[in-house]
Amino acid sequence: MGLMTAEQYEASLRELNLVVYMFGERVENVVDNPIIRPSMNAVAKTYELAGRPEHEDIMTAVSHITGNRINRFTHIHQSVDDLVKKSKMGRLLGRETGCCFQRCVGMDALNALSIVTFNIDETHGTPYYGRFRDYLAFVQEKDLTCDGAMTDPKGDRSLPPHKQPDPDHYLHVVEERKDGIVVRGAKAHQTGAVNSHEIIVMPTLSMREEDRDYAVSFALPADAEGILYIMGRQSCDTRKMEGGRLDQGNLFFGGHEALVVFDDVFVPWDRVFMYREHDFSGRLVEKFAAYHRQSYACKVGVGDVLIGAAQTAAEYNGAERASHVKDKIVEMNHLNETLYCGCIACASEGGREPSGTYSVNSLLANVHKQNVTRFPYEISRLAQDIAGGLMVTLPSEKDLKGQETSKWVEKYF
Ligand SMILES: Cc1cc2nc3c(=O)[nH]c(=O)nc-3n(C[C@H](O)[C@H](O)[C@H](O)COP(=O)(O)OP(=O)(O)OC[C@H]3O[C@@H](n4cnc5c(N)ncnc54)[C@H](O)[C@@H]3O)c2cc1C
């Protein structure tokens, strides 16, 4: 297949048999659910833009396995140029959607595994890298969206996995069979989980010998037997069920996270990429985390949208010429472009790993992460300052249209 269209992506999700719960009830039709659908639209953008000639260079790449053109979200970085293009892709999509488009976690998991499976094989003589490449070829060929699942619920943070009162607070192997393993546990805060075809599981921290049953990495179809999803809330999520257009925030796009439960799930050996090699769990976490920190290029795209919105609000209010408003817009740009510098820098300073994959500079990726935990909040603060009280207290769309209220809302706002 090679490249899926946005329409084919949506159709492919309809074929999945996911077990999803939200607000205490089973969601039978995930794709058309008004709360979930905007998040599906955001992932669909990663398919749509890949099909547009003007974005081909950024949104697609040539597979180093098959030589076919593939979506960059399924690509293994083969050069510094690939890493830089990944950052540019994040900004582009953040700007197009104004939100999290969810597909980067899977890309980061694939790239981290392409490094660490090779490292494990070199040390332990295991067969993981070959297995991983076969899996990767499948993901690239089908143009799949993968959920990157690292974070365990973790229970008591002061205790390692094997000492937890509930042994399932970290995902672990409960049975080894001839044809594979059985795993139990959960992954928390999973971005884009119910918009994904596959789920790629990785351990969440460095582990010791005693925790070897927790040092496990594998991939499964998102609707494998025994997996269930419990949706996390989004602020203002139920507004999506109110109808209308004005009160919904980002009308077209959104993100989501879910708790993913693995209730004794079978994983065949050809999908297992780490099994009890506890000495490599920390390395996998580090590689995934560094790539994922780079992925916060998306926040720069969202910043672009917010700066544009703040400028527009100032113009509506007739305040755009005030020197303090101009200063604030300049400050927002300064912060946003500083964020951009971080994700471009860690990519530009990246280097080749023994498997041939290019990895970002971890130190610079961590600095970028530090900036990302601060600057977007400051950019938002400035946007709120410029926009004024209406951002917070605006009456509803129904009041704008209401018989008794319409004339007043029209007149005063
Ligand atoms: C919007 C969103 C999307 C996400 N998407 C994904 C995803 O797609 N995939 C995924 O795998 N994860 C995802 N995550 C999870 C994210 O990576 C974690 O939230 C993060 O790693 C922190 O883990 P935690 O929530 O368990 O917090 P904790 O690790 O419990 O941290 C909470 C606080 O406790 C401190 N702390 C924790 N343990 C110790 C200790 N032993 N000693 C001292 N201090 C400690 C920490 O430093 C921190 O200050 C997402 C999270 C969010 C908010």
Short mmCIF file of N, CA and C in Angstrom, two decimals, residues 23-95:
data_model
loop_
_atom_site.label_atom_id
_atom_site.label_comp_id
_atom_site.label_asym_id
_atom_site.label_seq_id
_atom_site.Cartn_x
_atom_site.Cartn_y
_atom_site.Cartn_z
N PHE A 23 -16.75 7.82 30.36
CA PHE A 23 -17.84 8.19 31.27
C PHE A 23 -18.59 6.94 31.74
N GLY A 24 -17.85 5.86 32.01
CA GLY A 24 -18.46 4.66 32.58
C GLY A 24 -19.22 3.78 31.62
N GLU A 25 -19.19 4.14 30.31
CA GLU A 25 -19.95 3.33 29.36
C GLU A 25 -19.08 2.89 28.20
N ARG A 26 -19.43 1.75 27.59
CA ARG A 26 -18.71 1.26 26.42
C ARG A 26 -19.01 2.17 25.22
N VAL A 27 -17.95 2.54 24.50
CA VAL A 27 -18.14 3.34 23.28
C VAL A 27 -18.14 2.36 22.10
N GLU A 28 -19.29 2.18 21.49
CA GLU A 28 -19.38 1.18 20.41
C GLU A 28 -18.80 1.73 19.12
N ASN A 29 -19.12 3.00 18.81
CA ASN A 29 -18.62 3.59 17.57
C ASN A 29 -17.59 4.67 17.93
N VAL A 30 -16.34 4.27 17.96
CA VAL A 30 -15.27 5.17 18.42
C VAL A 30 -15.05 6.31 17.43
N VAL A 31 -15.03 5.99 16.15
CA VAL A 31 -14.66 6.97 15.12
C VAL A 31 -15.64 8.15 15.07
N ASP A 32 -16.93 7.87 15.27
CA ASP A 32 -17.92 8.95 15.14
C ASP A 32 -18.31 9.57 16.47
N ASN A 33 -17.68 9.11 17.54
CA ASN A 33 -18.02 9.71 18.84
C ASN A 33 -17.61 11.19 18.83
N PRO A 34 -18.54 12.11 19.18
CA PRO A 34 -18.21 13.54 19.04
C PRO A 34 -17.03 14.00 19.88
N ILE A 35 -16.76 13.32 20.99
CA ILE A 35 -15.62 13.72 21.84
C ILE A 35 -14.31 13.20 21.25
N ILE A 36 -14.35 12.00 20.70
CA ILE A 36 -13.11 11.39 20.19
C ILE A 36 -12.78 11.85 18.77
N ARG A 37 -13.81 12.13 18.00
CA ARG A 37 -13.59 12.38 16.57
C ARG A 37 -12.58 13.50 16.25
N PRO A 38 -12.62 14.65 16.96
CA PRO A 38 -11.62 15.67 16.63
C PRO A 38 -10.18 15.15 16.77
N SER A 39 -9.96 14.23 17.71
CA SER A 39 -8.60 13.69 17.85
C SER A 39 -8.27 12.79 16.66
N MET A 40 -9.27 12.09 16.16
CA MET A 40 -9.05 11.28 14.95
C MET A 40 -8.74 12.20 13.76
N ASN A 41 -9.44 13.33 13.68
CA ASN A 41 -9.17 14.28 12.59
C ASN A 41 -7.72 14.75 12.61
N ALA A 42 -7.19 14.94 13.84
CA ALA A 42 -5.81 15.42 13.95
C ALA A 42 -4.82 14.39 13.43
N VAL A 43 -5.04 13.11 13.75
CA VAL A 43 -4.15 12.07 13.22
C VAL A 43 -4.32 11.98 11.70
N ALA A 44 -5.58 12.12 11.26
CA ALA A 44 -5.83 12.04 9.80
C ALA A 44 -5.03 13.09 9.03
N LYS A 45 -4.74 14.22 9.67
CA LYS A 45 -3.93 15.27 9.02
C LYS A 45 -2.54 14.76 8.65
N THR A 46 -2.02 13.82 9.48
CA THR A 46 -0.67 13.29 9.18
C THR A 46 -0.70 12.48 7.88
N TYR A 47 -1.87 11.95 7.54
CA TYR A 47 -2.03 11.21 6.28
C TYR A 47 -2.31 12.20 5.14
N GLU A 48 -3.20 13.15 5.43
CA GLU A 48 -3.60 14.10 4.37
C GLU A 48 -2.39 14.90 3.86
N LEU A 49 -1.61 15.45 4.80
CA LEU A 49 -0.48 16.30 4.37
C LEU A 49 0.58 15.49 3.63
N ALA A 50 0.73 14.21 3.99
CA ALA A 50 1.72 13.37 3.30
C ALA A 50 1.37 13.19 1.83
N GLY A 51 0.09 13.37 1.52
CA GLY A 51 -0.35 13.21 0.14
C GLY A 51 -0.28 14.50 -0.66
N ARG A 52 0.10 15.59 -0.02
CA ARG A 52 0.14 16.87 -0.74
C ARG A 52 1.54 17.13 -1.28
N PRO A 53 1.67 17.39 -2.60
CA PRO A 53 3.00 17.55 -3.21
C PRO A 53 3.86 18.61 -2.51
N GLU A 54 3.24 19.69 -2.03
CA GLU A 54 4.03 20.76 -1.41
C GLU A 54 4.66 20.34 -0.08
N HIS A 55 4.14 19.26 0.51
CA HIS A 55 4.70 18.81 1.79
C HIS A 55 5.46 17.48 1.68
N GLU A 56 5.62 17.00 0.47
CA GLU A 56 6.21 15.66 0.30
C GLU A 56 7.58 15.54 0.98
N ASP A 57 8.40 16.56 0.83
CA ASP A 57 9.77 16.50 1.35
C ASP A 57 9.79 16.37 2.88
N ILE A 58 8.86 17.06 3.52
CA ILE A 58 8.82 17.03 4.99
C ILE A 58 8.03 15.84 5.51
N MET A 59 6.92 15.54 4.85
CA MET A 59 5.97 14.56 5.42
C MET A 59 6.26 13.11 4.99
N THR A 60 7.12 12.93 4.00
CA THR A 60 7.40 11.56 3.57
C THR A 60 8.91 11.33 3.53
N ALA A 61 9.29 10.07 3.39
CA ALA A 61 10.72 9.70 3.32
C ALA A 61 10.81 8.43 2.47
N VAL A 62 12.06 8.03 2.19
CA VAL A 62 12.25 6.78 1.45
C VAL A 62 12.68 5.71 2.45
N SER A 63 11.96 4.60 2.46
CA SER A 63 12.27 3.53 3.42
C SER A 63 13.66 2.96 3.17
N HIS A 64 14.46 2.84 4.23
CA HIS A 64 15.79 2.24 4.06
C HIS A 64 15.69 0.72 3.92
N ILE A 65 14.49 0.17 4.15
CA ILE A 65 14.32 -1.28 4.01
C ILE A 65 13.88 -1.63 2.59
N THR A 66 12.86 -0.92 2.10
CA THR A 66 12.27 -1.30 0.80
C THR A 66 12.59 -0.33 -0.33
N GLY A 67 13.04 0.87 -0.01
CA GLY A 67 13.25 1.89 -1.04
C GLY A 67 11.95 2.56 -1.46
N ASN A 68 10.84 2.19 -0.84
CA ASN A 68 9.54 2.80 -1.18
C ASN A 68 9.33 4.12 -0.44
N ARG A 69 8.50 4.98 -1.05
CA ARG A 69 8.16 6.23 -0.36
C ARG A 69 7.14 5.92 0.74
N ILE A 70 7.42 6.41 1.93
CA ILE A 70 6.58 6.10 3.09
C ILE A 70 6.27 7.39 3.85
N ASN A 71 5.29 7.32 4.72
CA ASN A 71 5.00 8.44 5.60
C ASN A 71 6.17 8.59 6.59
N ARG A 72 6.61 9.82 6.83
CA ARG A 72 7.77 10.02 7.72
C ARG A 72 7.49 9.48 9.14
N PHE A 73 6.23 9.40 9.52
CA PHE A 73 5.93 8.87 10.86
C PHE A 73 6.28 7.39 11.00
N THR A 74 6.54 6.70 9.90
CA THR A 74 6.95 5.29 10.01
C THR A 74 8.42 5.11 9.65
N HIS A 75 9.13 6.22 9.47
CA HIS A 75 10.50 6.18 8.97
C HIS A 75 11.51 6.06 10.11
N ILE A 76 12.62 5.39 9.85
CA ILE A 76 13.75 5.36 10.79
C ILE A 76 14.77 6.38 10.28
N HIS A 77 15.12 7.34 11.12
CA HIS A 77 15.98 8.44 10.70
C HIS A 77 17.33 7.92 10.20
N GLN A 78 17.65 8.28 8.96
CA GLN A 78 18.88 7.78 8.34
C GLN A 78 19.96 8.84 8.23
N SER A 79 19.69 10.05 8.70
CA SER A 79 20.65 11.15 8.57
C SER A 79 20.22 12.29 9.49
N VAL A 80 21.13 13.26 9.65
CA VAL A 80 20.78 14.47 10.40
C VAL A 80 19.64 15.21 9.68
N ASP A 81 19.69 15.18 8.35
CA ASP A 81 18.63 15.83 7.58
C ASP A 81 17.25 15.24 7.93
N ASP A 82 17.19 13.92 8.10
CA ASP A 82 15.92 13.30 8.51
C ASP A 82 15.47 13.82 9.87
N LEU A 83 16.42 13.97 10.78
CA LEU A 83 16.06 14.45 12.13
C LEU A 83 15.52 15.88 12.07
N VAL A 84 16.18 16.70 11.26
CA VAL A 84 15.73 18.10 11.13
C VAL A 84 14.34 18.14 10.50
N LYS A 85 14.13 17.28 9.52
CA LYS A 85 12.81 17.28 8.86
C LYS A 85 11.73 16.80 9.83
N LYS A 86 12.11 15.92 10.74
CA LYS A 86 11.13 15.49 11.76
C LYS A 86 10.67 16.70 12.58
N SER A 87 11.63 17.54 12.99
CA SER A 87 11.25 18.73 13.77
C SER A 87 10.35 19.65 12.95
N LYS A 88 10.68 19.81 11.68
CA LYS A 88 9.87 20.70 10.82
C LYS A 88 8.46 20.13 10.63
N MET A 89 8.39 18.80 10.53
CA MET A 89 7.09 18.15 10.38
C MET A 89 6.22 18.42 11.61
N GLY A 90 6.84 18.37 12.80
CA GLY A 90 6.09 18.61 14.03
C GLY A 90 5.52 20.01 14.07
N ARG A 91 6.33 20.99 13.66
CA ARG A 91 5.83 22.37 13.67
C ARG A 91 4.70 22.54 12.66
N LEU A 92 4.91 21.98 11.48
CA LEU A 92 3.88 22.08 10.43
C LEU A 92 2.54 21.53 10.92
N LEU A 93 2.57 20.34 11.51
CA LEU A 93 1.32 19.71 11.93
C LEU A 93 0.71 20.40 13.14
N GLY A 94 1.57 20.90 14.05
CA GLY A 94 1.05 21.65 15.20
C GLY A 94 0.31 22.89 14.72
N ARG A 95 0.86 23.51 13.68
CA ARG A 95 0.25 24.73 13.14
C ARG A 95 -1.05 24.42 12.40
#
